[in-house]
PDB file of N, CA, C and O in Angstrom:
ATOM      1  N   GLY A 173       0.830  -1.187   0.000  1.00 50.00           N
ATOM      2  CA  GLY A 173       0.000   0.000   0.000  1.00 50.00           C
ATOM      3  C   GLY A 173       0.859   1.229   0.000  1.00 50.00           C
ATOM      4  O   GLY A 173       2.058   1.183   0.211  1.00 50.00           O
ATOM      5  N   GLY A 174       0.243   2.344  -0.197  1.00 56.00           N
ATOM      6  CA  GLY A 174       0.942   3.604  -0.216  1.00 56.00           C
ATOM      7  C   GLY A 174       0.201   4.644   0.580  1.00 56.00           C
ATOM      8  O   GLY A 174      -0.902   4.425   1.043  1.00 56.00           O
ATOM      9  N   GLU A 175       0.836   5.774   0.751  1.00 61.00           N
ATOM     10  CA  GLU A 175       0.242   6.859   1.508  1.00 61.00           C
ATOM     11  C   GLU A 175       0.472   8.151   0.755  1.00 61.00           C
ATOM     12  O   GLU A 175       1.552   8.373   0.205  1.00 61.00           O
ATOM     13  N   VAL A 176      -0.559   8.985   0.724  1.00 63.00           N
ATOM     14  CA  VAL A 176      -0.449  10.300   0.104  1.00 63.00           C
ATOM     15  C   VAL A 176      -0.854  11.334   1.135  1.00 63.00           C
ATOM     16  O   VAL A 176      -1.887  11.196   1.785  1.00 63.00           O
ATOM     17  N   ARG A 177      -0.042  12.341   1.295  1.00 69.00           N
ATOM     18  CA  ARG A 177      -0.372  13.445   2.196  1.00 69.00           C
ATOM     19  C   ARG A 177      -0.499  14.714   1.371  1.00 69.00           C
ATOM     20  O   ARG A 177       0.320  14.964   0.500  1.00 69.00           O
ATOM     21  N   THR A 178      -1.526  15.485   1.677  1.00 72.00           N
ATOM     22  CA  THR A 178      -1.730  16.741   0.968  1.00 72.00           C
ATOM     23  C   THR A 178      -2.415  17.734   1.881  1.00 72.00           C
ATOM     24  O   THR A 178      -3.104  17.356   2.818  1.00 72.00           O
ATOM     25  N   ARG A 179      -2.229  18.998   1.601  1.00 73.00           N
ATOM     26  CA  ARG A 179      -2.910  20.055   2.343  1.00 73.00           C
ATOM     27  C   ARG A 179      -4.069  20.632   1.533  1.00 73.00           C
ATOM     28  O   ARG A 179      -4.675  21.606   1.915  1.00 73.00           O
ATOM     29  N   ALA A 180      -4.348  20.014   0.415  1.00 76.00           N
ATOM     30  CA  ALA A 180      -5.427  20.487  -0.452  1.00 76.00           C
ATOM     31  C   ALA A 180      -6.766  20.401   0.273  1.00 76.00           C
ATOM     32  O   ALA A 180      -6.983  19.518   1.095  1.00 76.00           O
ATOM     33  N   THR A 181      -7.665  21.316  -0.038  1.00 78.00           N
ATOM     34  CA  THR A 181      -8.993  21.293   0.574  1.00 78.00           C
ATOM     35  C   THR A 181     -10.023  20.660  -0.345  1.00 78.00           C
ATOM     36  O   THR A 181     -11.107  20.341   0.099  1.00 78.00           O
ATOM     37  N   VAL A 182      -9.679  20.487  -1.621  1.00 79.00           N
ATOM     38  CA  VAL A 182     -10.593  19.842  -2.566  1.00 79.00           C
ATOM     39  C   VAL A 182      -9.828  18.745  -3.284  1.00 79.00           C
ATOM     40  O   VAL A 182      -8.801  19.008  -3.895  1.00 79.00           O
ATOM     41  N   GLU A 183     -10.312  17.538  -3.177  1.00 85.00           N
ATOM     42  CA  GLU A 183      -9.661  16.405  -3.829  1.00 85.00           C
ATOM     43  C   GLU A 183     -10.716  15.451  -4.347  1.00 85.00           C
ATOM     44  O   GLU A 183     -11.787  15.316  -3.755  1.00 85.00           O
ATOM     45  N   ARG A 184     -10.398  14.771  -5.418  1.00 89.00           N
ATOM     46  CA  ARG A 184     -11.250  13.722  -5.984  1.00 89.00           C
ATOM     47  C   ARG A 184     -10.356  12.517  -6.235  1.00 89.00           C
ATOM     48  O   ARG A 184      -9.360  12.618  -6.950  1.00 89.00           O
ATOM     49  N   ILE A 185     -10.705  11.402  -5.609  1.00 90.00           N
ATOM     50  CA  ILE A 185      -9.946  10.170  -5.772  1.00 90.00           C
ATOM     51  C   ILE A 185     -10.817   9.197  -6.544  1.00 90.00           C
ATOM     52  O   ILE A 185     -11.982   8.996  -6.202  1.00 90.00           O
ATOM     53  N   LEU A 186     -10.273   8.601  -7.588  1.00 91.00           N
ATOM     54  CA  LEU A 186     -11.004   7.646  -8.416  1.00 91.00           C
ATOM     55  C   LEU A 186     -10.433   6.251  -8.196  1.00 91.00           C
ATOM     56  O   LEU A 186      -9.233   6.035  -8.346  1.00 91.00           O
ATOM     57  N   VAL A 187     -11.300   5.301  -7.821  1.00 92.00           N
ATOM     58  CA  VAL A 187     -10.909   3.904  -7.645  1.00 92.00           C
ATOM     59  C   VAL A 187     -11.500   3.124  -8.813  1.00 92.00           C
ATOM     60  O   VAL A 187     -12.714   2.974  -8.902  1.00 92.00           O
ATOM     61  N   GLU A 188     -10.656   2.650  -9.711  1.00 92.00           N
ATOM     62  CA  GLU A 188     -11.144   1.900 -10.875  1.00 92.00           C
ATOM     63  C   GLU A 188     -11.396   0.447 -10.533  1.00 92.00           C
ATOM     64  O   GLU A 188     -12.317  -0.164 -11.043  1.00 92.00           O
ATOM     65  N   ASP A 189     -10.567  -0.136  -9.676  1.00 93.00           N
ATOM     66  CA  ASP A 189     -10.738  -1.510  -9.222  1.00 93.00           C
ATOM     67  C   ASP A 189      -9.775  -1.692  -8.059  1.00 93.00           C
ATOM     68  O   ASP A 189      -8.658  -1.213  -8.101  1.00 93.00           O
ATOM     69  N   GLY A 190     -10.217  -2.366  -7.006  1.00 93.00           N
ATOM     70  CA  GLY A 190      -9.346  -2.617  -5.870  1.00 93.00           C
ATOM     71  C   GLY A 190      -9.739  -1.810  -4.650  1.00 93.00           C
ATOM     72  O   GLY A 190     -10.852  -1.307  -4.548  1.00 93.00           O
ATOM     73  N   ARG A 191      -8.793  -1.687  -3.699  1.00 92.00           N
ATOM     74  CA  ARG A 191      -9.070  -1.092  -2.399  1.00 92.00           C
ATOM     75  C   ARG A 191      -8.202   0.129  -2.152  1.00 92.00           C
ATOM     76  O   ARG A 191      -7.048   0.175  -2.552  1.00 92.00           O
ATOM     77  N   VAL A 192      -8.783   1.098  -1.448  1.00 90.00           N
ATOM     78  CA  VAL A 192      -8.050   2.262  -0.981  1.00 90.00           C
ATOM     79  C   VAL A 192      -8.517   2.558   0.444  1.00 90.00           C
ATOM     80  O   VAL A 192      -9.693   2.407   0.763  1.00 90.00           O
ATOM     81  N   ASN A 193      -7.560   2.918   1.307  1.00 89.00           N
ATOM     82  CA  ASN A 193      -7.876   3.345   2.668  1.00 89.00           C
ATOM     83  C   ASN A 193      -7.666   4.844   2.744  1.00 89.00           C
ATOM     84  O   ASN A 193      -6.650   5.355   2.266  1.00 89.00           O
ATOM     85  N   VAL A 194      -8.615   5.538   3.346  1.00 87.00           N
ATOM     86  CA  VAL A 194      -8.618   6.991   3.344  1.00 87.00           C
ATOM     87  C   VAL A 194      -8.738   7.499   4.771  1.00 87.00           C
ATOM     88  O   VAL A 194      -9.547   6.995   5.547  1.00 87.00           O
ATOM     89  N   ARG A 195      -7.944   8.505   5.109  1.00 84.00           N
ATOM     90  CA  ARG A 195      -8.067   9.210   6.378  1.00 84.00           C
ATOM     91  C   ARG A 195      -8.004  10.705   6.056  1.00 84.00           C
ATOM     92  O   ARG A 195      -7.011  11.182   5.529  1.00 84.00           O
ATOM     93  N   VAL A 196      -9.095  11.409   6.351  1.00 83.00           N
ATOM     94  CA  VAL A 196      -9.185  12.835   6.048  1.00 83.00           C
ATOM     95  C   VAL A 196      -9.521  13.578   7.325  1.00 83.00           C
ATOM     96  O   VAL A 196     -10.498  13.251   8.012  1.00 83.00           O
ATOM     97  N   ALA A 197      -8.713  14.573   7.664  1.00 80.00           N
ATOM     98  CA  ALA A 197      -8.996  15.415   8.829  1.00 80.00           C
ATOM     99  C   ALA A 197     -10.003  16.486   8.428  1.00 80.00           C
ATOM    100  O   ALA A 197      -9.889  17.072   7.352  1.00 80.00           O
ATOM    101  N   PRO A 198     -11.015  16.721   9.264  1.00 78.00           N
ATOM    102  CA  PRO A 198     -11.988  17.757   8.937  1.00 78.00           C
ATOM    103  C   PRO A 198     -11.319  19.129   8.937  1.00 78.00           C
ATOM    104  O   PRO A 198     -10.386  19.374   9.682  1.00 78.00           O
ATOM    105  N   GLY A 199     -11.798  19.997   8.074  1.00 78.00           N
ATOM    106  CA  GLY A 199     -11.240  21.333   8.003  1.00 78.00           C
ATOM    107  C   GLY A 199     -12.189  22.271   7.277  1.00 78.00           C
ATOM    108  O   GLY A 199     -13.059  21.825   6.534  1.00 78.00           O
ATOM    109  N   PRO A 200     -12.030  23.561   7.488  1.00 80.00           N
ATOM    110  CA  PRO A 200     -12.914  24.527   6.833  1.00 80.00           C
ATOM    111  C   PRO A 200     -12.741  24.496   5.316  1.00 80.00           C
ATOM    112  O   PRO A 200     -11.622  24.502   4.813  1.00 80.00           O
ATOM    113  N   GLY A 201     -13.830  24.379   4.607  1.00 78.00           N
ATOM    114  CA  GLY A 201     -13.808  24.380   3.154  1.00 78.00           C
ATOM    115  C   GLY A 201     -13.351  23.077   2.524  1.00 78.00           C
ATOM    116  O   GLY A 201     -13.222  22.996   1.309  1.00 78.00           O
ATOM    117  N   ALA A 202     -13.088  22.061   3.326  1.00 78.00           N
ATOM    118  CA  ALA A 202     -12.615  20.788   2.780  1.00 78.00           C
ATOM    119  C   ALA A 202     -13.750  20.067   2.072  1.00 78.00           C
ATOM    120  O   ALA A 202     -14.827  19.917   2.615  1.00 78.00           O
ATOM    121  N   ARG A 203     -13.492  19.661   0.825  1.00 82.00           N
ATOM    122  CA  ARG A 203     -14.466  18.892   0.034  1.00 82.00           C
ATOM    123  C   ARG A 203     -13.708  17.768  -0.643  1.00 82.00           C
ATOM    124  O   ARG A 203     -12.994  17.996  -1.613  1.00 82.00           O
ATOM    125  N   TRP A 204     -13.885  16.585  -0.135  1.00 87.00           N
ATOM    126  CA  TRP A 204     -13.231  15.415  -0.682  1.00 87.00           C
ATOM    127  C   TRP A 204     -14.274  14.440  -1.169  1.00 87.00           C
ATOM    128  O   TRP A 204     -15.335  14.312  -0.569  1.00 87.00           O
ATOM    129  N   SER A 205     -13.965  13.732  -2.242  1.00 90.00           N
ATOM    130  CA  SER A 205     -14.837  12.647  -2.680  1.00 90.00           C
ATOM    131  C   SER A 205     -13.971  11.504  -3.189  1.00 90.00           C
ATOM    132  O   SER A 205     -12.891  11.720  -3.726  1.00 90.00           O
ATOM    133  N   VAL A 206     -14.470  10.295  -2.960  1.00 91.00           N
ATOM    134  CA  VAL A 206     -13.836   9.096  -3.485  1.00 91.00           C
ATOM    135  C   VAL A 206     -14.869   8.442  -4.378  1.00 91.00           C
ATOM    136  O   VAL A 206     -15.971   8.133  -3.934  1.00 91.00           O
ATOM    137  N   GLU A 207     -14.539   8.275  -5.654  1.00 92.00           N
ATOM    138  CA  GLU A 207     -15.475   7.713  -6.623  1.00 92.00           C
ATOM    139  C   GLU A 207     -15.046   6.306  -6.999  1.00 92.00           C
ATOM    140  O   GLU A 207     -13.867   6.051  -7.234  1.00 92.00           O
ATOM    141  N   ALA A 208     -16.046   5.401  -7.040  1.00 93.00           N
ATOM    142  CA  ALA A 208     -15.809   4.007  -7.412  1.00 93.00           C
ATOM    143  C   ALA A 208     -17.025   3.545  -8.186  1.00 93.00           C
ATOM    144  O   ALA A 208     -18.133   3.535  -7.646  1.00 93.00           O
ATOM    145  N   GLY A 209     -16.823   3.201  -9.452  1.00 91.00           N
ATOM    146  CA  GLY A 209     -17.968   2.814 -10.275  1.00 91.00           C
ATOM    147  C   GLY A 209     -18.975   3.955 -10.312  1.00 91.00           C
ATOM    148  O   GLY A 209     -18.601   5.114 -10.462  1.00 91.00           O
ATOM    149  N   PRO A 210     -20.250   3.653 -10.109  1.00 92.00           N
ATOM    150  CA  PRO A 210     -21.271   4.693 -10.162  1.00 92.00           C
ATOM    151  C   PRO A 210     -21.484   5.401  -8.824  1.00 92.00           C
ATOM    152  O   PRO A 210     -22.423   6.172  -8.673  1.00 92.00           O
ATOM    153  N   PHE A 211     -20.620   5.170  -7.836  1.00 93.00           N
ATOM    154  CA  PHE A 211     -20.793   5.736  -6.505  1.00 93.00           C
ATOM    155  C   PHE A 211     -19.781   6.833  -6.231  1.00 93.00           C
ATOM    156  O   PHE A 211     -18.666   6.802  -6.734  1.00 93.00           O
ATOM    157  N   ALA A 212     -20.186   7.769  -5.379  1.00 93.00           N
ATOM    158  CA  ALA A 212     -19.273   8.769  -4.840  1.00 93.00           C
ATOM    159  C   ALA A 212     -19.467   8.803  -3.336  1.00 93.00           C
ATOM    160  O   ALA A 212     -20.595   8.876  -2.854  1.00 93.00           O
ATOM    161  N   VAL A 213     -18.376   8.712  -2.599  1.00 90.00           N
ATOM    162  CA  VAL A 213     -18.409   8.856  -1.156  1.00 90.00           C
ATOM    163  C   VAL A 213     -17.956  10.268  -0.853  1.00 90.00           C
ATOM    164  O   VAL A 213     -16.839  10.661  -1.193  1.00 90.00           O
ATOM    165  N   LEU A 214     -18.843  11.046  -0.242  1.00 89.00           N
ATOM    166  CA  LEU A 214     -18.531  12.416   0.122  1.00 89.00           C
ATOM    167  C   LEU A 214     -17.942  12.400   1.525  1.00 89.00           C
ATOM    168  O   LEU A 214     -18.598  11.999   2.478  1.00 89.00           O
ATOM    169  N   VAL A 215     -16.714  12.831   1.643  1.00 85.00           N
ATOM    170  CA  VAL A 215     -15.946  12.692   2.874  1.00 85.00           C
ATOM    171  C   VAL A 215     -16.079  13.953   3.709  1.00 85.00           C
ATOM    172  O   VAL A 215     -15.893  15.057   3.210  1.00 85.00           O
ATOM    173  N   THR A 216     -16.378  13.782   5.006  1.00 78.00           N
ATOM    174  CA  THR A 216     -16.579  14.933   5.888  1.00 78.00           C
ATOM    175  C   THR A 216     -15.549  14.986   7.010  1.00 78.00           C
ATOM    176  O   THR A 216     -15.693  15.787   7.929  1.00 78.00           O
ATOM    177  N   GLY A 217     -14.540  14.172   6.971  1.00 79.00           N
ATOM    178  CA  GLY A 217     -13.539  14.078   8.029  1.00 79.00           C
ATOM    179  C   GLY A 217     -13.700  12.732   8.689  1.00 79.00           C
ATOM    180  O   GLY A 217     -14.541  12.567   9.567  1.00 79.00           O
ATOM    181  N   THR A 218     -12.951  11.755   8.256  1.00 84.00           N
ATOM    182  CA  THR A 218     -13.215  10.390   8.646  1.00 84.00           C
ATOM    183  C   THR A 218     -12.056   9.483   8.273  1.00 84.00           C
ATOM    184  O   THR A 218     -11.123   9.918   7.605  1.00 84.00           O
ATOM    185  N   ALA A 219     -12.144   8.240   8.676  1.00 88.00           N
ATOM    186  CA  ALA A 219     -11.200   7.210   8.239  1.00 88.00           C
ATOM    187  C   ALA A 219     -12.025   6.015   7.779  1.00 88.00           C
ATOM    188  O   ALA A 219     -12.894   5.546   8.513  1.00 88.00           O
ATOM    189  N   PHE A 220     -11.768   5.560   6.561  1.00 90.00           N
ATOM    190  CA  PHE A 220     -12.548   4.461   6.010  1.00 90.00           C
ATOM    191  C   PHE A 220     -11.794   3.789   4.885  1.00 90.00           C
ATOM    192  O   PHE A 220     -10.805   4.309   4.381  1.00 90.00           O
ATOM    193  N   GLY A 221     -12.280   2.625   4.497  1.00 91.00           N
ATOM    194  CA  GLY A 221     -11.728   1.900   3.360  1.00 91.00           C
ATOM    195  C   GLY A 221     -12.812   1.682   2.326  1.00 91.00           C
ATOM    196  O   GLY A 221     -13.985   1.509   2.668  1.00 91.00           O
ATOM    197  N   ILE A 222     -12.426   1.726   1.065  1.00 92.00           N
ATOM    198  CA  ILE A 222     -13.353   1.463  -0.035  1.00 92.00           C
ATOM    199  C   ILE A 222     -12.752   0.359  -0.882  1.00 92.00           C
ATOM    200  O   ILE A 222     -11.565   0.412  -1.218  1.00 92.00           O
ATOM    201  N   GLU A 223     -13.577  -0.616  -1.207  1.00 93.00           N
ATOM    202  CA  GLU A 223     -13.146  -1.670  -2.114  1.00 93.00           C
ATOM    203  C   GLU A 223     -14.181  -1.781  -3.221  1.00 93.00           C
ATOM    204  O   GLU A 223     -15.355  -2.019  -2.963  1.00 93.00           O
ATOM    205  N   TRP A 224     -13.737  -1.566  -4.462  1.00 94.00           N
ATOM    206  CA  TRP A 224     -14.618  -1.617  -5.625  1.00 94.00           C
ATOM    207  C   TRP A 224     -14.233  -2.825  -6.456  1.00 94.00           C
ATOM    208  O   TRP A 224     -13.077  -2.987  -6.850  1.00 94.00           O
ATOM    209  N   HIS A 225     -15.211  -3.691  -6.684  1.00 94.00           N
ATOM    210  CA  HIS A 225     -15.031  -4.871  -7.516  1.00 94.00           C
ATOM    211  C   HIS A 225     -15.699  -4.574  -8.859  1.00 94.00           C
ATOM    212  O   HIS A 225     -16.908  -4.724  -9.000  1.00 94.00           O
ATOM    213  N   ALA A 226     -14.916  -4.112  -9.808  1.00 93.00           N
ATOM    214  CA  ALA A 226     -15.459  -3.642 -11.082  1.00 93.00           C
ATOM    215  C   ALA A 226     -16.202  -4.739 -11.832  1.00 93.00           C
ATOM    216  O   ALA A 226     -17.275  -4.508 -12.380  1.00 93.00           O
ATOM    217  N   ARG A 227     -15.641  -5.926 -11.857  1.00 94.00           N
ATOM    218  CA  ARG A 227     -16.270  -7.010 -12.621  1.00 94.00           C
ATOM    219  C   ARG A 227     -17.649  -7.363 -12.071  1.00 94.00           C
ATOM    220  O   ARG A 227     -18.581  -7.579 -12.823  1.00 94.00           O
ATOM    221  N   GLU A 228     -17.781  -7.403 -10.746  1.00 94.00           N
ATOM    222  CA  GLU A 228     -19.066  -7.723 -10.120  1.00 94.00           C
ATOM    223  C   GLU A 228     -19.932  -6.495  -9.882  1.00 94.00           C
ATOM    224  O   GLU A 228     -21.054  -6.609  -9.415  1.00 94.00           O
ATOM    225  N   GLN A 229     -19.389  -5.309 -10.151  1.00 91.00           N
ATOM    226  CA  GLN A 229     -20.096  -4.049  -9.888  1.00 91.00           C
ATOM    227  C   GLN A 229     -20.536  -3.985  -8.423  1.00 91.00           C
ATOM    228  O   GLN A 229     -21.680  -3.670  -8.101  1.00 91.00           O
ATOM    229  N   ARG A 230     -19.583  -4.263  -7.505  1.00 93.00           N
ATOM    230  CA  ARG A 230     -19.891  -4.331  -6.073  1.00 93.00           C
ATOM    231  C   ARG A 230     -18.950  -3.417  -5.299  1.00 93.00           C
ATOM    232  O   ARG A 230     -17.744  -3.418  -5.509  1.00 93.00           O
ATOM    233  N   LEU A 231     -19.535  -2.625  -4.391  1.00 93.00           N
ATOM    234  CA  LEU A 231     -18.795  -1.684  -3.562  1.00 93.00           C
ATOM    235  C   LEU A 231     -18.892  -2.103  -2.107  1.00 93.00           C
ATOM    236  O   LEU A 231     -19.974  -2.423  -1.627  1.00 93.00           O
ATOM    237  N   GLU A 232     -17.752  -2.097  -1.406  1.00 94.00           N
ATOM    238  CA  GLU A 232     -17.727  -2.370   0.026  1.00 94.00           C
ATOM    239  C   GLU A 232     -17.061  -1.189   0.721  1.00 94.00           C
ATOM    240  O   GLU A 232     -16.010  -0.723   0.285  1.00 94.00           O
ATOM    241  N   ILE A 233     -17.676  -0.726   1.811  1.00 92.00           N
ATOM    242  CA  ILE A 233     -17.116   0.374   2.590  1.00 92.00           C
ATOM    243  C   ILE A 233     -16.959  -0.098   4.028  1.00 92.00           C
ATOM    244  O   ILE A 233     -17.888  -0.643   4.607  1.00 92.00           O
ATOM    245  N   THR A 234     -15.775   0.124   4.588  1.00 91.00           N
ATOM    246  CA  THR A 234     -15.560  -0.133   6.007  1.00 91.00           C
ATOM    247  C   THR A 234     -15.248   1.205   6.667  1.00 91.00           C
ATOM    248  O   THR A 234     -14.291   1.881   6.293  1.00 91.00           O
ATOM    249  N   LEU A 235     -16.070   1.587   7.621  1.00 90.00           N
ATOM    250  CA  LEU A 235     -15.925   2.867   8.311  1.00 90.00           C
ATOM    251  C   LEU A 235     -15.167   2.641   9.606  1.00 90.00           C
ATOM    252  O   LEU A 235     -15.622   1.887  10.472  1.00 90.00           O
ATOM    253  N   ASP A 236     -13.999   3.278   9.756  1.00 90.00           N
ATOM    254  CA  ASP A 236     -13.188   3.134  10.960  1.00 90.00           C
ATOM    255  C   ASP A 236     -13.541   4.197  11.999  1.00 90.00           C
ATOM    256  O   ASP A 236     -13.542   3.916  13.188  1.00 90.00           O
ATOM    257  N   GLU A 237     -13.803   5.418  11.543  1.00 89.00           N
ATOM    258  CA  GLU A 237     -14.217   6.486  12.454  1.00 89.00           C
ATOM    259  C   GLU A 237     -14.872   7.601  11.661  1.00 89.00           C
ATOM    260  O   GLU A 237     -14.688   7.709  10.454  1.00 89.00           O
ATOM    261  N   GLY A 238     -15.657   8.410  12.326  1.00 86.00           N
ATOM    262  CA  GLY A 238     -16.325   9.530  11.680  1.00 86.00           C
ATOM    263  C   GLY A 238     -17.548   9.087  10.909  1.00 86.00           C
ATOM    264  O   GLY A 238     -18.181   8.096  11.227  1.00 86.00           O
ATOM    265  N   ARG A 239     -17.854   9.825   9.860  1.00 83.00           N
ATOM    266  CA  ARG A 239     -18.993   9.501   9.011  1.00 83.00           C
ATOM    267  C   ARG A 239     -18.749  10.050   7.620  1.00 83.00           C
ATOM    268  O   ARG A 239     -17.904  10.921   7.410  1.00 83.00           O
ATOM    269  N   ASN A 240     -19.503   9.534   6.668  1.00 84.00           N
ATOM    270  CA  ASN A 240     -19.450  10.033   5.306  1.00 84.00           C
ATOM    271  C   ASN A 240     -20.786   9.765   4.653  1.00 84.00           C
ATOM    272  O   ASN A 240     -21.650   9.123   5.235  1.00 84.00           O
ATOM    273  N   ARG A 241     -20.973  10.295   3.462  1.00 86.00           N
ATOM    274  CA  ARG A 241     -22.226  10.119   2.729  1.00 86.00           C
ATOM    275  C   ARG A 241     -21.936   9.409   1.423  1.00 86.00           C
ATOM    276  O   ARG A 241     -20.983   9.733   0.723  1.00 86.00           O
ATOM    277  N   LEU A 242     -22.798   8.456   1.101  1.00 86.00           N
ATOM    278  CA  LEU A 242     -22.671   7.694  -0.134  1.00 86.00           C
ATOM    279  C   LEU A 242     -23.783   8.117  -1.073  1.00 86.00           C
ATOM    280  O   LEU A 242     -24.936   8.233  -0.672  1.00 86.00           O
ATOM    281  N   ARG A 243     -23.430   8.365  -2.325  1.00 87.00           N
ATOM    282  CA  ARG A 243     -24.464   8.667  -3.316  1.00 87.00           C
ATOM    283  C   ARG A 243     -24.103   7.992  -4.627  1.00 87.00           C
ATOM    284  O   ARG A 243     -22.935   7.789  -4.935  1.00 87.00           O
ATOM    285  N   ARG A 244     -25.134   7.628  -5.366  1.00 85.00           N
ATOM    286  CA  ARG A 244     -24.929   7.053  -6.695  1.00 85.00           C
ATOM    287  C   ARG A 244     -24.888   8.213  -7.678  1.00 85.00           C
ATOM    288  O   ARG A 244     -25.761   9.061  -7.697  1.00 85.00           O
ATOM    289  N   VAL A 245     -23.872   8.247  -8.507  1.00 79.00           N
ATOM    290  CA  VAL A 245     -23.704   9.369  -9.413  1.00 79.00           C
ATOM    291  C   VAL A 245     -24.062   9.063 -10.858  1.00 79.00           C
ATOM    292  O   VAL A 245     -24.230   9.978 -11.640  1.00 79.00           O
ATOM    293  N   LYS A 246     -24.172   7.759 -11.210  1.00 69.00           N
ATOM    294  CA  LYS A 246     -24.508   7.442 -12.594  1.00 69.00           C
ATOM    295  C   LYS A 246     -24.901   5.986 -12.730  1.00 69.00           C
ATOM    296  O   LYS A 246     -24.569   5.157 -11.896  1.00 69.00           O
ATOM    297  N   GLY A 247     -25.588   5.670 -13.784  1.00 62.00           N
ATOM    298  CA  GLY A 247     -25.842   4.284 -14.157  1.00 62.00           C
ATOM    299  C   GLY A 247     -26.890   3.560 -13.349  1.00 62.00           C
ATOM    300  O   GLY A 247     -27.656   4.138 -12.611  1.00 62.00           O
ATOM    301  N   GLU A 248     -26.896   2.228 -13.545  1.00 53.00           N
ATOM    302  CA  GLU A 248     -27.833   1.336 -12.867  1.00 53.00           C
ATOM    303  C   GLU A 248     -27.455   1.188 -11.394  1.00 53.00           C
ATOM    304  O   GLU A 248     -26.433   1.697 -10.956  1.00 53.00           O
ATOM    305  N   SER A 249     -28.229   0.461 -10.648  1.00 53.00           N
ATOM    306  CA  SER A 249     -27.987   0.261  -9.227  1.00 53.00           C
ATOM    307  C   SER A 249     -27.198  -1.018  -8.975  1.00 53.00           C
ATOM    308  O   SER A 249     -27.780  -2.075  -8.840  1.00 53.00           O
ATOM    309  N   PRO A 250     -25.861  -0.917  -8.884  1.00 51.00           N
ATOM    310  CA  PRO A 250     -25.092  -2.090  -8.505  1.00 51.00           C
ATOM    311  C   PRO A 250     -25.211  -2.341  -7.009  1.00 51.00           C
ATOM    312  O   PRO A 250     -25.856  -1.590  -6.284  1.00 51.00           O
ATOM    313  N   LYS A 251     -24.563  -3.388  -6.514  1.00 55.00           N
ATOM    314  CA  LYS A 251     -24.648  -3.758  -5.111  1.00 55.00           C
ATOM    315  C   LYS A 251     -23.713  -2.879  -4.284  1.00 55.00           C
ATOM    316  O   LYS A 251     -22.573  -2.662  -4.666  1.00 55.00           O
ATOM    317  N   ALA A 252     -24.206  -2.388  -3.147  1.00 53.00           N
ATOM    318  CA  ALA A 252     -23.372  -1.613  -2.231  1.00 53.00           C
ATOM    319  C   ALA A 252     -23.598  -2.124  -0.825  1.00 53.00           C
ATOM    320  O   ALA A 252     -24.716  -2.441  -0.447  1.00 53.00           O
ATOM    321  N   SER A 253     -22.525  -2.211  -0.045  1.00 54.00           N
ATOM    322  CA  SER A 253     -22.660  -2.608   1.352  1.00 54.00           C
ATOM    323  C   SER A 253     -21.807  -1.703   2.200  1.00 54.00           C
ATOM    324  O   SER A 253     -20.758  -1.260   1.784  1.00 54.00           O
ATOM    325  N   GLN A 254     -22.321  -1.401   3.401  1.00 51.00           N
ATOM    326  CA  GLN A 254     -21.590  -0.576   4.345  1.00 51.00           C
ATOM    327  C   GLN A 254     -21.492  -1.295   5.645  1.00 51.00           C
ATOM    328  O   GLN A 254     -22.353  -2.035   6.016  1.00 51.00           O
TER     329      GLN A 254
END
């Protein structure tokens, strides 16, 4: 795995296939999103993992702390679990 550190307040992370672990500190004006398939996770200051299985069109989210919002941004309704 790898780690990325940034001071940016707006970021968009795209997961095409596989897993990513995310830890975002809350801050004024911070707008982060992690997109996987037809889903976008809107991050509000949290720690979580996202695993997108492109072939099965299946999303798994593990929330370690905080909270976030999940929304479908396009296409049909694939399987999602939290």
